[in-house]
XYZ file of C-alpha atoms in Angstrom:
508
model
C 10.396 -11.747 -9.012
C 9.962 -12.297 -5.220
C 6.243 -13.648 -5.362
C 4.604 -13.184 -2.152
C 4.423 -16.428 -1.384
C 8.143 -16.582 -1.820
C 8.408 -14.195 1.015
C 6.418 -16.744 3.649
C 7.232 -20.050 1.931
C 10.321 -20.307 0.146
C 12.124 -17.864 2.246
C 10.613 -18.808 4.920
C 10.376 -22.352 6.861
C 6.606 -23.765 6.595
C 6.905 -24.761 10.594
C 7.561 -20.602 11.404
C 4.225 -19.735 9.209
C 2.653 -22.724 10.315
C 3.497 -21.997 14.201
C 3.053 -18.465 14.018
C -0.081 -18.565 12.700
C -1.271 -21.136 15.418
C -0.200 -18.540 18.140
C -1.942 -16.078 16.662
C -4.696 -17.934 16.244
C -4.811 -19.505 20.126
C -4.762 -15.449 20.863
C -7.784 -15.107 19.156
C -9.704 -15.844 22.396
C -7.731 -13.481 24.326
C -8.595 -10.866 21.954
C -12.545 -11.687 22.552
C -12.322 -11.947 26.066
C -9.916 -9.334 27.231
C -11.232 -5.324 26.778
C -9.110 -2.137 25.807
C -7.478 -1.176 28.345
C -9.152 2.142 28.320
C -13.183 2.103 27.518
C -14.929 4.854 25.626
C -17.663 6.820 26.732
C -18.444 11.099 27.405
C -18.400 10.916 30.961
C -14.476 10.083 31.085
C -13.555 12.669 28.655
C -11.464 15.545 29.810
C -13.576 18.796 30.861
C -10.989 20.964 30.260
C -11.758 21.952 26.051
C -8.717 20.392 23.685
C -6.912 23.311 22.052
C -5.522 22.735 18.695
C -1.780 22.884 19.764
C -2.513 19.709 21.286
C -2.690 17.488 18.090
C 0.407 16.622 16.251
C -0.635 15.859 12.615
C 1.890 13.398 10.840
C 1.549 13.529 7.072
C 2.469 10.046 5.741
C 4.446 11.912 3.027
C 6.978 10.070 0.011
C 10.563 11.696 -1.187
C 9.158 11.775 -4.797
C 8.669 15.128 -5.707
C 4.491 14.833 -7.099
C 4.249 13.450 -3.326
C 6.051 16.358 -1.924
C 3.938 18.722 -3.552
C 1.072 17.008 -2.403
C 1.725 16.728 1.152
C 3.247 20.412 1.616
C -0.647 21.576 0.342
C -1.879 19.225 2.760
C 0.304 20.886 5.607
C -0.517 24.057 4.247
C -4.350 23.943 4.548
C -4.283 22.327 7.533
C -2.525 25.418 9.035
C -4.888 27.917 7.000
C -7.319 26.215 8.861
C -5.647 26.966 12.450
C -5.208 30.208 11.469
C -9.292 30.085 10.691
C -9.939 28.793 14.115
C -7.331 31.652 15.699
C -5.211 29.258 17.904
C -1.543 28.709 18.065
C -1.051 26.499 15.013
C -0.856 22.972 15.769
C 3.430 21.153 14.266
C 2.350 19.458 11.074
C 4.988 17.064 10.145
C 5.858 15.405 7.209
C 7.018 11.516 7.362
C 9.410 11.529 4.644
C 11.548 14.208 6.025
C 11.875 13.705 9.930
C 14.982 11.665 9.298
C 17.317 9.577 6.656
C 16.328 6.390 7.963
C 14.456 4.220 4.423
C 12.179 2.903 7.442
C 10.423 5.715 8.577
C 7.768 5.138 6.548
C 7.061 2.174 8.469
C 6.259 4.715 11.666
C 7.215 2.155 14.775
C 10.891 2.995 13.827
C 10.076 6.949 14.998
C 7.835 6.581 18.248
C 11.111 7.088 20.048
C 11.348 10.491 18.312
C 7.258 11.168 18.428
C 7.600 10.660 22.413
C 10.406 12.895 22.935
C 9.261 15.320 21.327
C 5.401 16.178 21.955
C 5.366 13.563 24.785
C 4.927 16.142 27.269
C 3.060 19.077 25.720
C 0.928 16.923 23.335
C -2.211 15.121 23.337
C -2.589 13.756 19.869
C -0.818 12.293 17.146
C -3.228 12.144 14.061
C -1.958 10.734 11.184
C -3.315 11.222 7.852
C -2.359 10.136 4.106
C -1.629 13.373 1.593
C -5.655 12.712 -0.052
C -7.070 12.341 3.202
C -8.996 15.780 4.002
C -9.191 16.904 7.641
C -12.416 18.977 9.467
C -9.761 20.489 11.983
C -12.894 22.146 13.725
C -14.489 19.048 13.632
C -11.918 16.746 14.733
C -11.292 18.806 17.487
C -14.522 18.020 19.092
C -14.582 13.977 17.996
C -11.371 13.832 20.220
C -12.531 15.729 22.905
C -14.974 12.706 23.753
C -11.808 10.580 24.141
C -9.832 11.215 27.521
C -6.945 12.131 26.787
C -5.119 10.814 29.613
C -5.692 7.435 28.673
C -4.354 5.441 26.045
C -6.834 5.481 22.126
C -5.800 3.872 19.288
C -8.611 5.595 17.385
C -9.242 4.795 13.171
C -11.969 3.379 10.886
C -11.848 0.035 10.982
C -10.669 -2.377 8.601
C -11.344 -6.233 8.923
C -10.543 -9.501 6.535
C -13.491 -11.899 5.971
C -10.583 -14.982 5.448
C -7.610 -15.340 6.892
C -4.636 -13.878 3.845
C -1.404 -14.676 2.887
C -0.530 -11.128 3.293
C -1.470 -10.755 7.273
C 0.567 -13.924 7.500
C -2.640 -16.257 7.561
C -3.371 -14.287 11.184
C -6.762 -14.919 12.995
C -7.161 -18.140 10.743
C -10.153 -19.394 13.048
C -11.959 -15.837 12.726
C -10.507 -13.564 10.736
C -12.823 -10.819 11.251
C -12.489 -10.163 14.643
C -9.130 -8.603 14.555
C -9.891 -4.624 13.500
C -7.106 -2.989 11.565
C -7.257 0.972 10.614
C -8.043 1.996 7.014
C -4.743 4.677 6.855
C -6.795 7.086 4.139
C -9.062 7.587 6.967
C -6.775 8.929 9.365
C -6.084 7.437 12.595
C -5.277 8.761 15.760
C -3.116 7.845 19.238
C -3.214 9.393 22.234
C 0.330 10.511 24.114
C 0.155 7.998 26.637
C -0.266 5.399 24.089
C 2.833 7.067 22.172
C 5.044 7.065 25.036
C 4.639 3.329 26.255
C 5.073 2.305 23.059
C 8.107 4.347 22.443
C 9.402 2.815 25.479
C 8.697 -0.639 23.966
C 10.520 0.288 20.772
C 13.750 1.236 22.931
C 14.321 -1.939 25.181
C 13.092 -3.719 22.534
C 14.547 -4.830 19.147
C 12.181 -4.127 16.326
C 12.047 -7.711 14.652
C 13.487 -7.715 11.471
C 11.703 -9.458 8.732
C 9.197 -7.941 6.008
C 6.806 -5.383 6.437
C 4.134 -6.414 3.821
C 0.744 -4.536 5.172
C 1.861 -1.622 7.271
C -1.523 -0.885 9.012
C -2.236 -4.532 9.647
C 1.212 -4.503 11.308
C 1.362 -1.440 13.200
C -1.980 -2.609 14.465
C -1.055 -5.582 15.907
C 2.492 -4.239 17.438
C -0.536 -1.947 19.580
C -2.560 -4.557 20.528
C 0.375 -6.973 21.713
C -1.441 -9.991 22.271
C -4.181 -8.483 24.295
C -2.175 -6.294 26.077
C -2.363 -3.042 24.353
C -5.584 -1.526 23.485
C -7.829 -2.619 20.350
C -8.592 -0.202 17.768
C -11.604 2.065 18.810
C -13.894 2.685 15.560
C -14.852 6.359 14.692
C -17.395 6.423 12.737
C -16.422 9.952 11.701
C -13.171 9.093 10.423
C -14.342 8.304 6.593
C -13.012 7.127 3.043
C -15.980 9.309 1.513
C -15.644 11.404 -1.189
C -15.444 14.975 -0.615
C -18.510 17.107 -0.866
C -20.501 13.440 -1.224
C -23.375 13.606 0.494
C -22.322 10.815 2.563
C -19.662 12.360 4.350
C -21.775 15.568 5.766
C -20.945 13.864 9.309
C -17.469 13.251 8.277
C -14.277 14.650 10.155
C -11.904 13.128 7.402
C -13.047 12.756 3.502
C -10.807 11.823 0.318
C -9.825 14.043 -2.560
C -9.988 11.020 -5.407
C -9.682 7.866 -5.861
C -7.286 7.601 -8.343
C -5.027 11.035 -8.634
C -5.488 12.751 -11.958
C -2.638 15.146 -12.934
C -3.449 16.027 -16.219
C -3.252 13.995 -19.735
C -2.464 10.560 -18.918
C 0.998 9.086 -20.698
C 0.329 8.157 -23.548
C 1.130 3.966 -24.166
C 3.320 4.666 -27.145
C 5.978 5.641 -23.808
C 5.060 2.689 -21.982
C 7.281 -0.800 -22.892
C 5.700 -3.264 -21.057
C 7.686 -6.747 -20.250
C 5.710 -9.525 -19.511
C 8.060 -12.391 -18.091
C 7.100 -16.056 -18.122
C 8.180 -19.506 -18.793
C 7.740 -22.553 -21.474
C 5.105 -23.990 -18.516
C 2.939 -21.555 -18.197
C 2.505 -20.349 -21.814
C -0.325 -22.543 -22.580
C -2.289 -21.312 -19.150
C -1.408 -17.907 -18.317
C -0.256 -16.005 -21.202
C -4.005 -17.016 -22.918
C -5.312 -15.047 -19.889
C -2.921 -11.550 -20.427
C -4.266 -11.942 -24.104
C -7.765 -12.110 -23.734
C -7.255 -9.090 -20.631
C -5.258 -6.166 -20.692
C -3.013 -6.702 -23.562
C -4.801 -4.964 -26.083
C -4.310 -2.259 -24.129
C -0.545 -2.040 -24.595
C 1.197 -0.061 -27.520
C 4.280 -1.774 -26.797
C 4.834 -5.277 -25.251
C 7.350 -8.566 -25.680
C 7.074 -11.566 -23.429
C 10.390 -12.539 -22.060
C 10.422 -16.398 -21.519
C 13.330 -19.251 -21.550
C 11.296 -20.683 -24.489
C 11.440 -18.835 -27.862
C 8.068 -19.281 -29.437
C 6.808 -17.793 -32.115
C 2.765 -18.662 -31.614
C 3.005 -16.069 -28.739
C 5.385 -14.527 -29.652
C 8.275 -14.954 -27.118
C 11.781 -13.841 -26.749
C 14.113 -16.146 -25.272
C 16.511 -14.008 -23.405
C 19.286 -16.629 -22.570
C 18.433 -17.105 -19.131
C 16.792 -20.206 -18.054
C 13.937 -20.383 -16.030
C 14.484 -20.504 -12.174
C 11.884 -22.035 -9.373
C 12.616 -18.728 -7.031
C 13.210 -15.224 -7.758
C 14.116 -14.127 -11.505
C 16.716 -11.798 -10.268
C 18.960 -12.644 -13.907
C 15.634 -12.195 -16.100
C 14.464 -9.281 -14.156
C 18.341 -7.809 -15.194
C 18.359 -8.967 -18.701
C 15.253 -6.715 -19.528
C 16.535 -3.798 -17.919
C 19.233 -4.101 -19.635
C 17.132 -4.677 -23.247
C 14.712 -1.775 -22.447
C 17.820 1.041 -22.366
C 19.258 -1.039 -25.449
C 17.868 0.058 -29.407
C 16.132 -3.644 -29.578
C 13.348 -1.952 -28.415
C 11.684 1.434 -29.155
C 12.719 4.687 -27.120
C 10.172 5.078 -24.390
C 9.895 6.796 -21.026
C 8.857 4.440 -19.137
C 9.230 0.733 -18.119
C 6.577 -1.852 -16.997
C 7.781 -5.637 -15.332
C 5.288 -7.817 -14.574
C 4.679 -11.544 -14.323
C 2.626 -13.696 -16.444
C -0.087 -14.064 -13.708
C -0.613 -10.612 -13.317
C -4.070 -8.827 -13.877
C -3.164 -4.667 -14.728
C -5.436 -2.029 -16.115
C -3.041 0.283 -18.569
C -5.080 2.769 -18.690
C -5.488 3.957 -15.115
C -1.690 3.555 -15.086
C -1.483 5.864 -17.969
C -3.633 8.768 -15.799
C -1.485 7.991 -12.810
C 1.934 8.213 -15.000
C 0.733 11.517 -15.318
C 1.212 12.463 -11.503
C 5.006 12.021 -12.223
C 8.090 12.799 -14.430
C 9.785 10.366 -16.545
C 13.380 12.531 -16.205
C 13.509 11.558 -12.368
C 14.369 8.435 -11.508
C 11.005 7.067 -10.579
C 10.625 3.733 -9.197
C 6.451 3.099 -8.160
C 4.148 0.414 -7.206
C 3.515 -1.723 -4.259
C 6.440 -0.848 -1.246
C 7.122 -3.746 1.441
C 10.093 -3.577 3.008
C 12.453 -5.816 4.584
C 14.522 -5.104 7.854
C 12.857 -1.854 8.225
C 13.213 -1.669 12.113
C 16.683 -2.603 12.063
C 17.790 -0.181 8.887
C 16.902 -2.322 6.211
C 15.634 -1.326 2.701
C 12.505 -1.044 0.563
C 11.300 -3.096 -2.671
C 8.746 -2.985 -5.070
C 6.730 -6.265 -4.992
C 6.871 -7.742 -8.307
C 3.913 -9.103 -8.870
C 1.728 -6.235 -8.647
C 3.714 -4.676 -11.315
C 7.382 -2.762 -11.312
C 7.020 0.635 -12.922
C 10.581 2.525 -13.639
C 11.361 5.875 -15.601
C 14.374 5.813 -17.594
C 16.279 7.607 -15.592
C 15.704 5.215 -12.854
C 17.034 2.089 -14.856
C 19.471 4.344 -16.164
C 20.864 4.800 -12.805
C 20.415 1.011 -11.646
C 22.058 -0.428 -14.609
C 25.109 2.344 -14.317
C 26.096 1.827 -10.508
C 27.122 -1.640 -11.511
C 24.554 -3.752 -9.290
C 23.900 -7.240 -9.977
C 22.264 -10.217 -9.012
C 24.045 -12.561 -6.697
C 22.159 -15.357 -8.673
C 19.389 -15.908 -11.491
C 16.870 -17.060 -8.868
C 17.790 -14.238 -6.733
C 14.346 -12.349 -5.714
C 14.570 -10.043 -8.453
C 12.131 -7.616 -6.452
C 14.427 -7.463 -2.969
C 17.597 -7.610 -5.189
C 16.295 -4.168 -6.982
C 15.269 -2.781 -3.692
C 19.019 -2.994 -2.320
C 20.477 -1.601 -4.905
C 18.027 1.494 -5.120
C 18.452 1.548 -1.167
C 22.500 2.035 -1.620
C 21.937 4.729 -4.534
C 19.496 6.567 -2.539
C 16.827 6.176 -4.329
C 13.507 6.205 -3.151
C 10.958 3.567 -3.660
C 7.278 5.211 -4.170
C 4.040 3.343 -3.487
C 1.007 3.241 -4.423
C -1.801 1.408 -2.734
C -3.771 0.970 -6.026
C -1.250 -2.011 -7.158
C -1.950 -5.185 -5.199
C 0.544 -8.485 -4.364
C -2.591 -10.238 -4.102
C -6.270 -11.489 -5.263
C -9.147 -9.246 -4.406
C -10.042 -11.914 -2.092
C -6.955 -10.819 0.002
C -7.738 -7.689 1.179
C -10.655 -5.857 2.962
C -13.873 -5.125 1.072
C -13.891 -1.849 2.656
C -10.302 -0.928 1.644
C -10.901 -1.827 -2.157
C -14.045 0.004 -1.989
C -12.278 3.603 -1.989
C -9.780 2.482 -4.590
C -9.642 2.789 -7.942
C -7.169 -0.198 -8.089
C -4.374 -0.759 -10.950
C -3.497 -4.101 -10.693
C -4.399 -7.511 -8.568
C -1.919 -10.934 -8.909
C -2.893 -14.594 -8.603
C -4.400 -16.949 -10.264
C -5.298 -19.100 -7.387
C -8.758 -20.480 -6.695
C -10.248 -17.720 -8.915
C -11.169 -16.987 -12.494
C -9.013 -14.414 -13.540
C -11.090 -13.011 -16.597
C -13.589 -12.515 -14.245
C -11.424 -10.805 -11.653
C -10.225 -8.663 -14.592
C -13.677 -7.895 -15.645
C -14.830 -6.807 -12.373
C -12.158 -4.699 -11.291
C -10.248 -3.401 -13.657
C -11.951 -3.515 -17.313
C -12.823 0.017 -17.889
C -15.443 1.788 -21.224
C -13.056 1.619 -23.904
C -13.430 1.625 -27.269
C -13.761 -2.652 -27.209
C -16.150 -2.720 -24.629
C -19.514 -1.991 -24.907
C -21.615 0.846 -23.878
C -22.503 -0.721 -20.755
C -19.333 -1.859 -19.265
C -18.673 1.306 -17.529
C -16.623 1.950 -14.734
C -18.189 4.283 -11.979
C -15.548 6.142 -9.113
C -18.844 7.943 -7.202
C -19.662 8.255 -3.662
C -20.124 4.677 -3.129
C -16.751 3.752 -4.418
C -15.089 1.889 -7.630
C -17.476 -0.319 -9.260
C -18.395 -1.331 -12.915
C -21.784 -0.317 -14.786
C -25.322 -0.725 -13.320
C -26.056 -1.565 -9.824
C -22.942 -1.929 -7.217
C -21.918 -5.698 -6.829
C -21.972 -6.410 -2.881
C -18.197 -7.241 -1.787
């Protein structure tokens, strides 16, 4: 397992966080003091009336096949809306299938490609997640008070009350001044934007390190230390549910919080492998016990300690400081092996990790066990250079049998036992072609991490951590659902006002 703070502290020297964070931090006040370089009002919008052939719409689409699906009906009511409107249909592309590069997903890698082109014959590039429902009539006339021959980075605005380990600790003095786009929202940039930055991207190496929050990211590559534009809020661009009430002004709404696919998979077909270690069976394993573990069907807890209070298996690897590469192995290798009941699907996670079953049973359903499936949280690593993707371990690794099939058959190994199980995984599936899929509703991190407004739209899965917080109480609050062990009042509500447990809404 490559925990997150493996990926900034043990991979990384403490001087390079500590520096980079200072630097971003000095550019705080440059980011207070300097404006956009373009300023929004009517009176500098184009006249001239934005037809829809203008705006490029770029479906952030996946290569597994329930996200196919999903983003070819998105493309496909976007253009029975043109067709609605009766103008030439606007290109509706879909992410996962401009190229064969594994890090197109992270965007920055195909501005080259966006500016060459619609450069010249575009206006627009709107990009929208496969939930994220689009008003074309209506966004049509929201971008029309934006001049168009100026450079927008346009989006609803995200922003992180502390300064996280997963922005890199950026904006430590004030976090919340730095405004980051909420992607479900959609979020827009104009063609002039598109084509300087395209430039940038070609005389310009890409660095090559690990892409952890892609919209925090692409946010700051805009802004470039003051010298690109800030992100403009629209207050039209919304996470609202559909047909809410509160979205009648809304341009963009969202399907669902969680997708629903049918019957949820049932836990008999889940085997889930908790790994831990002699230390930390007296403080964290308690915590799985008292949480989610009822919840499981099927379960073992892998540790280098065999004992029997728990109970644990001792899988003849001994514990390692860094990564868990050789653990991570060893249960693959156990799950596909007749220790352990026949099931379809595989769960990894750590010993510090927080995870509701059953709202990964309903989203289980979205997908079939008989392709090789590999789903959670995607960073990548080396995206801008080629590179590969991973599933972060701590949020939980989920894996059909076919996928560990396939992993365990091509002959990849770990270079070590403290090898970052996680990245180690991610390179292999990366030279068998196999995708990674993500899901936003798995988290690296604490709830604490991440923007009240993002996790108020979600429906989440799974949070990890134990630091500074009491995880029962995390657990309680965001991912205890009515079951039959809780009582009638510990309900969980998904309604217009987003995710939140019985009785009033708990302020974030």
């Amino acid at each position: 397992m490559l925990l997150i703070c493996s990926s900034f502290g043990n991979k990384v020297a403490s001087l390079v966080i500590f520096t980079s964070c200072v630097l971003i931090s000095a550019a705080v006040g440059d980011l207070k003091e300097a404006g956009s370089p373009v300023q929004g009002d009517d009176e500098h919008s184009q006249k001239r009336p934005l037809d829809l052939s203008e705006v490029v719409f770029v479906i952030q689409s996946q290569k597994n096949s329930f996200h196919v699906q999903r983003a070819e009906a998105r493309r496909s009511e976007l253009l029975l809306q043109a067709a609605d409107l009766t103008q030439k249909p606007p290109a509706v592309l879909l992410l996962h299938s401009l190229s064969d590069n594994e890090g197109d997903w992270s965007i920055l890698p195909l501005l080259p490609y966006f500016s060459a082109n619609f450069g010249k014959n575009s206006s627009w590039m709107m990009f929208l997640e496969e939930e994220t429902n689009v008003k074309v009539a209506s966004l049509l006339q929201m971008l029309q008070r934006f001049d168009r021959g100026k450079e927008w980075f346009l989006g609803k605005p995200l922003y992180d009350r502390e300064s996280t380990i997963i922005h890199h600790y950026a904006f430590a003095d004030n976090p919340s001044v730095f405004k980051y786009p909420d992607f479900a929202a959609a979020w827009a940039l104009s063609i002039p934007l598109v084509r300087r930055l395209a430039k940038r991207v070609r005389e310009e190496q890409l660095k090559s390190d690990f892409t952890i929050d892609l919209k925090h990211e692409i946010a700051l590559y805009i802004w470039a230390e003051g010298a690109g534009p800030r992100l403009t809020a629209v207050p039209e661009l919304c996470t609202e549910l559909e047909g809410s009430p509160r979205a009648r002004h809304c341009v963009t709404t969202l399907s669902t919080y969680l997708p629903l696919c049918g019957d949820p998979v049932k836990k008999e077909d889940i085997f889930v492998a908790v790994k831990t270690c002699k230390k930390f069976h007296e403080e964290r394993v308690p915590v799985v016990k008292r949480t989610w573990e009822r919840h499981a069907a099927l379960l073992e807890y892998y540790s280098d300690y065999a004992d029997p209070s728990i109970p644990t298996i001792d899988l003849g690897v001994p514990n390692t400081e860094r990564g868990h590469c050789g653990k991570t192995f060893a249960i693959l290798e156990r799950f596909v092996s007749e220790a352990v009941p026949h099931t379809g699907w595989l769960l990894i996670v750590d010993d510090d990790t927080l995870i509701s079953l059953p709202r990964l049973q309903a989203l289980l359903g979205c997908y079939e066990p008989s392709e090789p499936v590999c789903l959670g949280e995607r960073y990548g690593y080396g995206l801008g250079q080629g590179g590969y993707s991973y599933i972060t371990g701590g949020g939980g690794m989920v894996f059909s049998r076919a996928a560990v099939t396939r992993l365990l058959g091509s002959g990849c190994k770990c270079y070590s036992n403290d090898a970052p199980d996680d990245m180690v995984l991610g390179m292999c599936l990366n030279a068998l072609g196999l995708p990674v899929t993500h899901s936003p509703l798995f988290h690296q991190a604490r709830p604490e991490d991440y923007s009240p407004d993002l996790l108020a739209h979600q429906v989440p899965i799974s949070f990890h951590k134990h630091w500074n917080v009491d995880p029962v109480a995390v657990f309680d609050r965001w991912l205890a659902d009515e079951t039959e062990d809780d009582t009638e009042d510990d309900t969980w509500d998904a309604g217009a006002d987003g995710p939140h447990r019985g009785g009033a809404r708990e302020e974030l």
